[in-house]
Backbone as JSON, one array per atom type, in Angstrom:
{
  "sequence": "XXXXXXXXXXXXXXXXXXXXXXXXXXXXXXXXXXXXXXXXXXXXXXXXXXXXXXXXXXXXXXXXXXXXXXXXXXXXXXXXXXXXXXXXXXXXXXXXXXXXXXXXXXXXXXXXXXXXXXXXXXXXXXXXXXXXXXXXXXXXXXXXXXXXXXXXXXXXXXXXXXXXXXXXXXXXXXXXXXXXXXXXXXXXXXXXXXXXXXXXXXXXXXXXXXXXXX",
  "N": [[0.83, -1.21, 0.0], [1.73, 1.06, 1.03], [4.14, 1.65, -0.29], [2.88, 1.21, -3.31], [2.07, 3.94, -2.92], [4.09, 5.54, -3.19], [5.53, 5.2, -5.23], [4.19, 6.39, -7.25], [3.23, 9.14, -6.67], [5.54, 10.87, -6.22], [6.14, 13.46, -4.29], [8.39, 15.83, -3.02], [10.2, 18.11, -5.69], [12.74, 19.24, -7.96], [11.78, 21.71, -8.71], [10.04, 22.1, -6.83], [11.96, 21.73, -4.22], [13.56, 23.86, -4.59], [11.88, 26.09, -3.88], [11.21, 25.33, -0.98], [14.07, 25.22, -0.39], [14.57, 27.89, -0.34], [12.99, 28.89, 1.54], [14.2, 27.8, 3.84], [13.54, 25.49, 4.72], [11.5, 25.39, 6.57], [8.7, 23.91, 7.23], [10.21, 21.61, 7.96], [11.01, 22.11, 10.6], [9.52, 23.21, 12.28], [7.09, 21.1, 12.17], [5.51, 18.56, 13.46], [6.62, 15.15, 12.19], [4.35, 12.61, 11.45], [3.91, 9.43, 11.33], [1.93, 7.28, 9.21], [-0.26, 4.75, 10.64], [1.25, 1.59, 10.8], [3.29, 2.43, 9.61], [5.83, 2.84, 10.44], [6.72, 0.19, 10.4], [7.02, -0.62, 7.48], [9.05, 1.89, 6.67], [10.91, 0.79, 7.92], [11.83, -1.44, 6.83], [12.42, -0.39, 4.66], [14.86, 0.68, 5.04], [16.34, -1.68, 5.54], [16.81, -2.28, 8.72], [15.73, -3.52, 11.8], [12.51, -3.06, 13.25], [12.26, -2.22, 16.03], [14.69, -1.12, 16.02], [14.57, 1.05, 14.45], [12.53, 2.53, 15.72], [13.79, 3.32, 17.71], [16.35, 4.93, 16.43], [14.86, 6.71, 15.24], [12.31, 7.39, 15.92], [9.81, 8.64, 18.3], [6.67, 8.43, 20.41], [3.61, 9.48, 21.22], [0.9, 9.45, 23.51], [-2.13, 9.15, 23.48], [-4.97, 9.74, 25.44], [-6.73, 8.05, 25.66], [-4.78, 6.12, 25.71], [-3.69, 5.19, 22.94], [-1.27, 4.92, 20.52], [0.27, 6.74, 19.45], [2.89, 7.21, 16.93], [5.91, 9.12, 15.62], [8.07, 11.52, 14.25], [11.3, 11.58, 15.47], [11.17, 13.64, 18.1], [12.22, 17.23, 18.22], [14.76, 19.74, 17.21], [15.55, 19.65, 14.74], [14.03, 17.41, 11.94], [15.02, 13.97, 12.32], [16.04, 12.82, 10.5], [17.02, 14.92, 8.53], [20.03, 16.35, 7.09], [21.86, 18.14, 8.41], [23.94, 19.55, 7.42], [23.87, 19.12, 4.73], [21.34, 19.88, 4.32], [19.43, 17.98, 3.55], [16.97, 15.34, 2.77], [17.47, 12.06, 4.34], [15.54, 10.16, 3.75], [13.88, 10.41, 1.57], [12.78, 8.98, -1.03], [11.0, 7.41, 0.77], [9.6, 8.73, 2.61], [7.66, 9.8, 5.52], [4.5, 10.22, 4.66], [2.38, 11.75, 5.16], [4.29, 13.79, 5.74], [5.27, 14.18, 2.66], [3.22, 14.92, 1.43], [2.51, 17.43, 2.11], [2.06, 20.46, 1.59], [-0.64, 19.58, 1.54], [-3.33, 19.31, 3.58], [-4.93, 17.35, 6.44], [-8.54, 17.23, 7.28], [-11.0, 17.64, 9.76], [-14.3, 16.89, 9.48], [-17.56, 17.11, 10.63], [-17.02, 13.93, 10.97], [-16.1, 13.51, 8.81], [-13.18, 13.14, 6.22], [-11.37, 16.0, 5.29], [-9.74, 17.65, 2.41], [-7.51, 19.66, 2.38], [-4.96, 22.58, 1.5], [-2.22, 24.12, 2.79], [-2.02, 27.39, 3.83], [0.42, 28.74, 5.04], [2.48, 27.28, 4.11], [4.73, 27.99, 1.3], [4.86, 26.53, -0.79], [2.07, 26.51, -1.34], [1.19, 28.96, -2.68], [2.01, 28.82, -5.38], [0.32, 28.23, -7.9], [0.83, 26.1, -9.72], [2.47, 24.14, -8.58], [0.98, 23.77, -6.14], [-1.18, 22.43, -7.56], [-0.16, 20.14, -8.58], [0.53, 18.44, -5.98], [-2.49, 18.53, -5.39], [-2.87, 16.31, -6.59], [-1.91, 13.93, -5.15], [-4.07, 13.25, -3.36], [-6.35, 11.06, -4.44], [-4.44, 9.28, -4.06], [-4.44, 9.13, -1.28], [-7.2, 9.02, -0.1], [-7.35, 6.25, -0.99], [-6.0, 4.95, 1.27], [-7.47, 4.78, 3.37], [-7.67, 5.75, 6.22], [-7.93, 6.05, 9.18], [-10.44, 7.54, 11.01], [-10.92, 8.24, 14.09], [-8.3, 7.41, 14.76], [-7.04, 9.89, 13.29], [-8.61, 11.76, 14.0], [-7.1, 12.32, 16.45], [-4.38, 12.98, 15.58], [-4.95, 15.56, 14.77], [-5.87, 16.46, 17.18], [-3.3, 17.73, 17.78], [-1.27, 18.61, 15.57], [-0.78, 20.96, 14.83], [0.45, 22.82, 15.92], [3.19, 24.16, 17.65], [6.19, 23.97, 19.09], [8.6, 24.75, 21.66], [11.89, 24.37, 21.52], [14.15, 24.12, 22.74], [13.18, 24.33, 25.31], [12.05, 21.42, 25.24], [13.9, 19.98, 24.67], [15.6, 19.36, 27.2], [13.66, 18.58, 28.74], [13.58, 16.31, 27.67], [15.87, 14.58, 28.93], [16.63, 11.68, 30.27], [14.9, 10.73, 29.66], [14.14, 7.4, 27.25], [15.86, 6.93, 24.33], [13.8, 6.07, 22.34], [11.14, 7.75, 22.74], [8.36, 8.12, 24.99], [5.41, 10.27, 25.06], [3.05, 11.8, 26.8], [-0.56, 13.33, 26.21], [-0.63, 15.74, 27.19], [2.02, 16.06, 27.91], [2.74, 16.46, 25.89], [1.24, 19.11, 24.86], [2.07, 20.7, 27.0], [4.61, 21.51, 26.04], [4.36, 23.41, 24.0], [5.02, 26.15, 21.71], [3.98, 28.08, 20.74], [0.81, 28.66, 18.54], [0.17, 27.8, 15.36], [-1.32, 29.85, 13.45], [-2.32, 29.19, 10.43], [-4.32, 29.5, 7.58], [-6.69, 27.84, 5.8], [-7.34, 26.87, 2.48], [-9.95, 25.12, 0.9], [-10.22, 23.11, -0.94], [-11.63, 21.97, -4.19], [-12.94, 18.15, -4.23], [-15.0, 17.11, -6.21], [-15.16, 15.67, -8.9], [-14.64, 12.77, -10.55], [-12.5, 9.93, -8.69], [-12.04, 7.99, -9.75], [-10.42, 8.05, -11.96], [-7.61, 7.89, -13.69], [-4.43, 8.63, -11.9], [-2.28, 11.7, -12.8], [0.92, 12.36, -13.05], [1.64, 16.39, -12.87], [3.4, 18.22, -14.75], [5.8, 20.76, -14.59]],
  "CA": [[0.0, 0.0, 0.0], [2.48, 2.55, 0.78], [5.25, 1.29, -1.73], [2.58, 1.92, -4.66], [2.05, 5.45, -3.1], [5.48, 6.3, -3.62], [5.97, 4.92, -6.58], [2.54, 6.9, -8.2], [3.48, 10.69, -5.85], [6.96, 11.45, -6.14], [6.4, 14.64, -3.61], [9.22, 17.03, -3.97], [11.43, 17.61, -6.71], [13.6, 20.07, -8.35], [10.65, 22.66, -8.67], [9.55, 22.48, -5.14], [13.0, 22.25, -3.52], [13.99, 25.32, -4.91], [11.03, 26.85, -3.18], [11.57, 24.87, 0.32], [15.94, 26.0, 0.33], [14.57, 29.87, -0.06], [12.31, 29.23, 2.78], [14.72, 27.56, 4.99], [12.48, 24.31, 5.18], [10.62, 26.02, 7.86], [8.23, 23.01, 8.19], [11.0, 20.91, 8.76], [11.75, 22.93, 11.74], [8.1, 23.45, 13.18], [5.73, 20.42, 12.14], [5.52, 16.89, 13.95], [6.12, 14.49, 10.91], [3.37, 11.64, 12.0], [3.52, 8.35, 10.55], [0.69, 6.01, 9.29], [-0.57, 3.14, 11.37], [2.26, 0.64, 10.26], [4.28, 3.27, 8.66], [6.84, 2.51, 10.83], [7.56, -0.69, 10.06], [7.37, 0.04, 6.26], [10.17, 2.61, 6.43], [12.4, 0.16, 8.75], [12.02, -2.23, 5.91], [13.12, 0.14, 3.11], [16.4, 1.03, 5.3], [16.53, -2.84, 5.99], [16.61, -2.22, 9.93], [13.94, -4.01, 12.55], [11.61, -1.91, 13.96], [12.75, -1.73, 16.97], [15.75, -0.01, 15.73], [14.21, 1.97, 13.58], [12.4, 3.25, 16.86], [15.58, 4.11, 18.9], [16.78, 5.88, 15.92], [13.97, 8.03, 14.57], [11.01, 7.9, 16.6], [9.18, 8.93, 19.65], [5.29, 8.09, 20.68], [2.36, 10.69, 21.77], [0.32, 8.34, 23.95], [-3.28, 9.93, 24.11], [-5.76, 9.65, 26.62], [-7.08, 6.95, 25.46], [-4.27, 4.82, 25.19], [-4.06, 4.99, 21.5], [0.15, 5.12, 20.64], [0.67, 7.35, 17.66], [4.51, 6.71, 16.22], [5.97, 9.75, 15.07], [9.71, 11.78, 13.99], [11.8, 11.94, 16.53], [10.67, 15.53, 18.67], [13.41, 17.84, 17.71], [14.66, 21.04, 16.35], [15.33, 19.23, 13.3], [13.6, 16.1, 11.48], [16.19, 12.64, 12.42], [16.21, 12.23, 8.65], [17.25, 15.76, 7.39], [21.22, 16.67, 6.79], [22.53, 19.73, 8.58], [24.86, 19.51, 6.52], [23.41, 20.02, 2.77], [20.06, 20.04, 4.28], [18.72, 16.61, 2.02], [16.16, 14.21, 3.16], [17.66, 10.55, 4.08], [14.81, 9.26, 3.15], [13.41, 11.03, 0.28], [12.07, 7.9, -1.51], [10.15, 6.57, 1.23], [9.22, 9.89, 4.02], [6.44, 9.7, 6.08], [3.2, 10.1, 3.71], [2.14, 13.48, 5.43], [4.93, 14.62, 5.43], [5.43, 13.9, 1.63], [2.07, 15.24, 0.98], [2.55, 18.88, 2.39], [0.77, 21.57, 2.21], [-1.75, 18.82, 1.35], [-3.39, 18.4, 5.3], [-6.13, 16.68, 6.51], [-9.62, 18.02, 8.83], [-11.98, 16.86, 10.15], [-15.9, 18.27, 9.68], [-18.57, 15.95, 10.74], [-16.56, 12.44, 10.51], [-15.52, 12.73, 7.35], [-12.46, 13.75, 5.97], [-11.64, 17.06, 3.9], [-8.31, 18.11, 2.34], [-7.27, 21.49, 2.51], [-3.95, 23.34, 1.06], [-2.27, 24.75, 3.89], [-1.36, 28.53, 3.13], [0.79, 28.72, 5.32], [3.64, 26.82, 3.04], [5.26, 29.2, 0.58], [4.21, 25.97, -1.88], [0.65, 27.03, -1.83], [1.27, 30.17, -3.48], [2.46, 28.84, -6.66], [-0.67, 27.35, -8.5], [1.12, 24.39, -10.15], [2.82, 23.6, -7.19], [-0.91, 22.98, -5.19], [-1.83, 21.37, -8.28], [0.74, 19.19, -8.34], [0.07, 18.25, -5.05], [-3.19, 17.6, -4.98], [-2.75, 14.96, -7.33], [-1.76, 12.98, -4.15], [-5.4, 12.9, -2.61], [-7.21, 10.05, -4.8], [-3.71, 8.26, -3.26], [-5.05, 9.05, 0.11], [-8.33, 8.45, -0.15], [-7.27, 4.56, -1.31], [-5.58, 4.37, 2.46], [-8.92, 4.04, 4.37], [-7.01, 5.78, 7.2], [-8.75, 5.95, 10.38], [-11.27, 8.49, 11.64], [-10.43, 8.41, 15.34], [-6.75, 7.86, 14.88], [-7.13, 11.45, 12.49], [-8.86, 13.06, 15.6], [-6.1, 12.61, 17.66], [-3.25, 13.66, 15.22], [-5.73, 16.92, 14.5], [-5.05, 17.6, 18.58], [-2.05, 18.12, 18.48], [-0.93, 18.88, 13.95], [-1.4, 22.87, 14.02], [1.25, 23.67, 17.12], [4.57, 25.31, 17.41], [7.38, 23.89, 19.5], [10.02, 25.42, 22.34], [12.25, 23.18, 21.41], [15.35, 24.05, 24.09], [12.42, 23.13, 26.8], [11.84, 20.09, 24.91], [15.27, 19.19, 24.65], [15.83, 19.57, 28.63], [12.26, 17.39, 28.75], [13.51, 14.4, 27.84], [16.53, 14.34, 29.22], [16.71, 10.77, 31.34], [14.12, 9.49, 28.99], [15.13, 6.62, 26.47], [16.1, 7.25, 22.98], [12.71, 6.28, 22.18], [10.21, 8.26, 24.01], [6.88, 8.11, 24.81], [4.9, 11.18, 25.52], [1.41, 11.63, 27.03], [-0.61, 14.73, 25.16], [-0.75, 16.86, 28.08], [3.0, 16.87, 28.03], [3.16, 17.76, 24.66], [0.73, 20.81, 24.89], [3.09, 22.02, 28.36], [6.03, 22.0, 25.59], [3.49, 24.01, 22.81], [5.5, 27.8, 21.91], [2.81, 29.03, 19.85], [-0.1, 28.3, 17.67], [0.19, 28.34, 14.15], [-2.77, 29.82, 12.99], [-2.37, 29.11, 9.28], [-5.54, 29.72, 7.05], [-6.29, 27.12, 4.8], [-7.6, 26.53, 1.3], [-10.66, 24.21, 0.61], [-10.11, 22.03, -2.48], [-13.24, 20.68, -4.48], [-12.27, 17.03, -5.27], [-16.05, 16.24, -6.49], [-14.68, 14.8, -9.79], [-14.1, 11.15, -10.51], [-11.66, 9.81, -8.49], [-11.38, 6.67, -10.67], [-9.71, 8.54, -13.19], [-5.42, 7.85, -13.82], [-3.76, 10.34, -10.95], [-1.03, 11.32, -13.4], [1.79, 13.41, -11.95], [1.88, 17.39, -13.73], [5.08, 18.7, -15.43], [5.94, 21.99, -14.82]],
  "C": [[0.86, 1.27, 0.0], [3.36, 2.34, -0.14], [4.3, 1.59, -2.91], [2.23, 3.55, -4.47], [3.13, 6.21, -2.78], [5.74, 6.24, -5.05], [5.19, 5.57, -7.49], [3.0, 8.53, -7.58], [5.06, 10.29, -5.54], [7.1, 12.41, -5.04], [7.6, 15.12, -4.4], [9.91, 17.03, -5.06], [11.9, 18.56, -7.15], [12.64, 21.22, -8.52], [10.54, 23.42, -6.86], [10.63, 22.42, -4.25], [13.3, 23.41, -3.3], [13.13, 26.41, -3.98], [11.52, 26.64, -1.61], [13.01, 25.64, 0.23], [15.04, 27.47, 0.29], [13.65, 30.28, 1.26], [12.8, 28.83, 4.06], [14.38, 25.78, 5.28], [11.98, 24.41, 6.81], [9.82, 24.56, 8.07], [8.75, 21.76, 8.77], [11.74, 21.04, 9.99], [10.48, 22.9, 12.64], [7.13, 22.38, 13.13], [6.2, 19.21, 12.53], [5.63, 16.33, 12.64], [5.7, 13.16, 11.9], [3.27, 10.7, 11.28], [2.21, 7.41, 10.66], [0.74, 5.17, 10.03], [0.13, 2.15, 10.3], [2.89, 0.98, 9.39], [5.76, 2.69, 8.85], [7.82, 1.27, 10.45], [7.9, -1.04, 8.04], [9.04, 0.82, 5.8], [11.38, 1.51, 7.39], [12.52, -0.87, 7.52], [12.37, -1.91, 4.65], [14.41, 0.24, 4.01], [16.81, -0.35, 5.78], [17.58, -2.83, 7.36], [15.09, -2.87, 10.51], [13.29, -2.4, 13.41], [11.74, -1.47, 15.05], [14.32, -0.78, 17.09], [15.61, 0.95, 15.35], [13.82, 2.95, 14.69], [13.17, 3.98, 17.67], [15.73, 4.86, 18.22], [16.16, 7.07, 15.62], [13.17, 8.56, 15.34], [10.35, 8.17, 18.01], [7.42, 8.64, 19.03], [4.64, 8.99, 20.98], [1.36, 9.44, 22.02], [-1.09, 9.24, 24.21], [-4.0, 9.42, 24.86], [-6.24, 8.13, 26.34], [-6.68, 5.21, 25.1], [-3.14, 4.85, 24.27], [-1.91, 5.73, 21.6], [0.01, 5.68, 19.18], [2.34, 7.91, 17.33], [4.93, 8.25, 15.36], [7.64, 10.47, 15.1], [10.18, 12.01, 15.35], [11.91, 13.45, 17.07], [11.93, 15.99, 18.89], [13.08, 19.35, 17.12], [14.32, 20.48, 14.67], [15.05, 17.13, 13.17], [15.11, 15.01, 11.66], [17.01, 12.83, 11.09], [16.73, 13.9, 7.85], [18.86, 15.81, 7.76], [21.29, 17.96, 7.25], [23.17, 20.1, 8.12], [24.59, 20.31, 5.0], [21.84, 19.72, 2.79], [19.24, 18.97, 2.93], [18.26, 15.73, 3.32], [16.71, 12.74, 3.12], [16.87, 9.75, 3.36], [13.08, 9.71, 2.53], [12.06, 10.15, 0.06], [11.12, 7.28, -1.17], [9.99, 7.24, 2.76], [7.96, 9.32, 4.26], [5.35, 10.25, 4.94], [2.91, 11.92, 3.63], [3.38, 14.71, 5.77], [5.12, 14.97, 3.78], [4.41, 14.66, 0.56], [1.81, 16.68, 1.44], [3.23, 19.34, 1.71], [-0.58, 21.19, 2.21], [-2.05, 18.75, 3.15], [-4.83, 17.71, 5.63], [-6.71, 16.81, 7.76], [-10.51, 17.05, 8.66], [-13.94, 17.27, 10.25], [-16.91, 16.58, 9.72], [-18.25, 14.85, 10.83], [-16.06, 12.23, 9.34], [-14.33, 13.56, 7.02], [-11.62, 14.83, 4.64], [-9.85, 17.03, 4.12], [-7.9, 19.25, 2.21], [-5.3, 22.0, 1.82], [-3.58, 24.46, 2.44], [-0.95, 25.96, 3.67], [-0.07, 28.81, 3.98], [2.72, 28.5, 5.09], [3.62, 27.46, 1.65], [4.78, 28.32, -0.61], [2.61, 26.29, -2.58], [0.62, 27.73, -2.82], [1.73, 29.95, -4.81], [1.16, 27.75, -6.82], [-0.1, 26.11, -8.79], [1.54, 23.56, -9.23], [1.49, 23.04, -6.36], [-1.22, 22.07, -6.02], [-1.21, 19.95, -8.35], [0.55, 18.22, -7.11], [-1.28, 17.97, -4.19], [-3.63, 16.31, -5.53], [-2.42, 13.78, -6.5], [-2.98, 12.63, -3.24], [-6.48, 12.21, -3.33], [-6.15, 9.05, -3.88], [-4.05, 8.17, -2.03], [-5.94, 8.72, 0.3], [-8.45, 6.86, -0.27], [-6.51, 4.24, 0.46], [-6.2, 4.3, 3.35], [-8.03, 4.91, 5.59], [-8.34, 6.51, 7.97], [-9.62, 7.24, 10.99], [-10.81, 8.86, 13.36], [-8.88, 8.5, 15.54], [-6.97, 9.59, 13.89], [-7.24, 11.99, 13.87], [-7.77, 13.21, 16.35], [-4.83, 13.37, 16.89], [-3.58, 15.15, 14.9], [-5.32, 18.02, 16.1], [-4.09, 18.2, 18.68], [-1.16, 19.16, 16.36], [-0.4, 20.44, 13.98], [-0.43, 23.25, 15.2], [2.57, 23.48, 17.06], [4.99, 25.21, 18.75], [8.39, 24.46, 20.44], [10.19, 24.27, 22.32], [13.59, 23.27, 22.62], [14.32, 23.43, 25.34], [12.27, 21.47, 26.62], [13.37, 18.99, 24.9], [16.15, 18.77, 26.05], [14.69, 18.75, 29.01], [12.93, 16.53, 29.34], [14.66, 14.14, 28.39], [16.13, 13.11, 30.23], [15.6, 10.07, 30.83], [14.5, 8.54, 27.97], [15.23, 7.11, 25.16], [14.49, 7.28, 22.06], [11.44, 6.36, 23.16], [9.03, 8.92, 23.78], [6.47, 9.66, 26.05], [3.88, 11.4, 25.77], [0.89, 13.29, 26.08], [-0.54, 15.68, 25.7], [0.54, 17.06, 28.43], [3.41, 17.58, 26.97], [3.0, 19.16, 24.62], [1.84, 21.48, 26.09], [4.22, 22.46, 27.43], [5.45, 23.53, 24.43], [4.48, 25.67, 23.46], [3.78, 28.42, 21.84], [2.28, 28.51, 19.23], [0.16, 28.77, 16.4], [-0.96, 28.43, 13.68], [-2.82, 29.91, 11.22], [-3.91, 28.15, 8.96], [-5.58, 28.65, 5.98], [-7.7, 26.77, 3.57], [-8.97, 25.26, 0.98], [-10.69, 23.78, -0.57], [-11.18, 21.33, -3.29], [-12.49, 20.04, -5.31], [-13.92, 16.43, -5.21], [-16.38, 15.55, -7.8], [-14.88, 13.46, -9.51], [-13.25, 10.73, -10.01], [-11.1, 8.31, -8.62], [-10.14, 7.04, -11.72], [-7.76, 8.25, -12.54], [-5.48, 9.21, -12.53], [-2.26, 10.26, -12.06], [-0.09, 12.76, -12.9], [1.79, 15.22, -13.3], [3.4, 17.72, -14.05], [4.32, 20.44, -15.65], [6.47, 22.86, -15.55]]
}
């Protein structure tokens, strides 16, 4: 399932880089990247690592009230996976989904789920660029993903980071570390209140998704 929605959505590429370096890759600095229910072990199986390694190395947990363990980048200034160096994605080929899929994000109205363009990312602003990009939401729509798991990554999606408190947090916790939500929000700087875009996908969404050329 996720291997054909890589192989069908490329995300970035020499277009949209160019945009991300002039912006810094700001949301690689400010946004949780949140993996799918059995993302995790997906991506440990493209870097042929077990999952439990994969865990130590990359990821931390957000344990919500209810339990419910949602797997996500290791909480940081910067993403595990990016290069301080020459600023490049380890793992380009096979990133977390939503990450892959932003400024594409996903709400919640009534139970059902809408996709929105989130203005916020300097990508918005270039038409082909959105368009481009929403060419990845018939691929989403085929991943059935969960209504109640959504709600919970919706609590927390839209907030903004002190990351020196966070980094003094965890101190004495293990490499991979689990967080309840009420410690997350104590770490929360600020709210990002970015405005976002409503998309009508009331087309066919049988039709080919074929990628645009810019």
């Amino acid at each position: 399932m996720y291997e054909n929605f890589h192989n069908i959505f490329s995300g970035s590429n020499q277009n949209t880089l160019k945009i991300c370096r002039e912006c810094g890759g700001v949301c690689e600095h400010n946004k949780i990247g949140t993996l799918l229910p059995g993302e995790e072990e997906y991506m440990a199986k493209k870097l042929g690592i077990s999952v439990s390694e994969f865990k130590i190395r990359y990821l931390d947990a957000l344990k919500m009230d209810d339990e419910t363990l949602i797997h996500v980048l290791k909480l940081g200034k910067l993403c595990p996976f990016l290069s301080e160096e020459n600023k490049e994605c380890g793992c380009r080929n096979f990133k977390p989904i939503f990450c892959k899929i932003y400024p594409v994000v996903l709400t919640l109205e009534d139970n059902k789920i809408n996709f929105t363009i989130d203005k916020w990312c300097k990508l918005s602003r270039k038409k082909a660029c959105r368009l481009y990009f929403e060419t990845a939401i018939p691929l989403l729509l085929s991943l059935a993903i969960p209504i109640e798991w959504l709600r919970h990554v919706i609590s927390y999606d839209n907030l903004c980071f002190d990351y020196d408190q966070l980094k003094k947090y965890r101190r004495g916790k293990n490499k991979y570390a689990i967080f309840s939500l009420e410690e997350l929000l104590s770490l929360q700087k600020a709210e990002i209140k970015a405005t976002s875009l409503r998309v009508d996908f009331s087309h066919d969404f049988g039709q080919k998704v074929e990628e645009l050329v810019f």
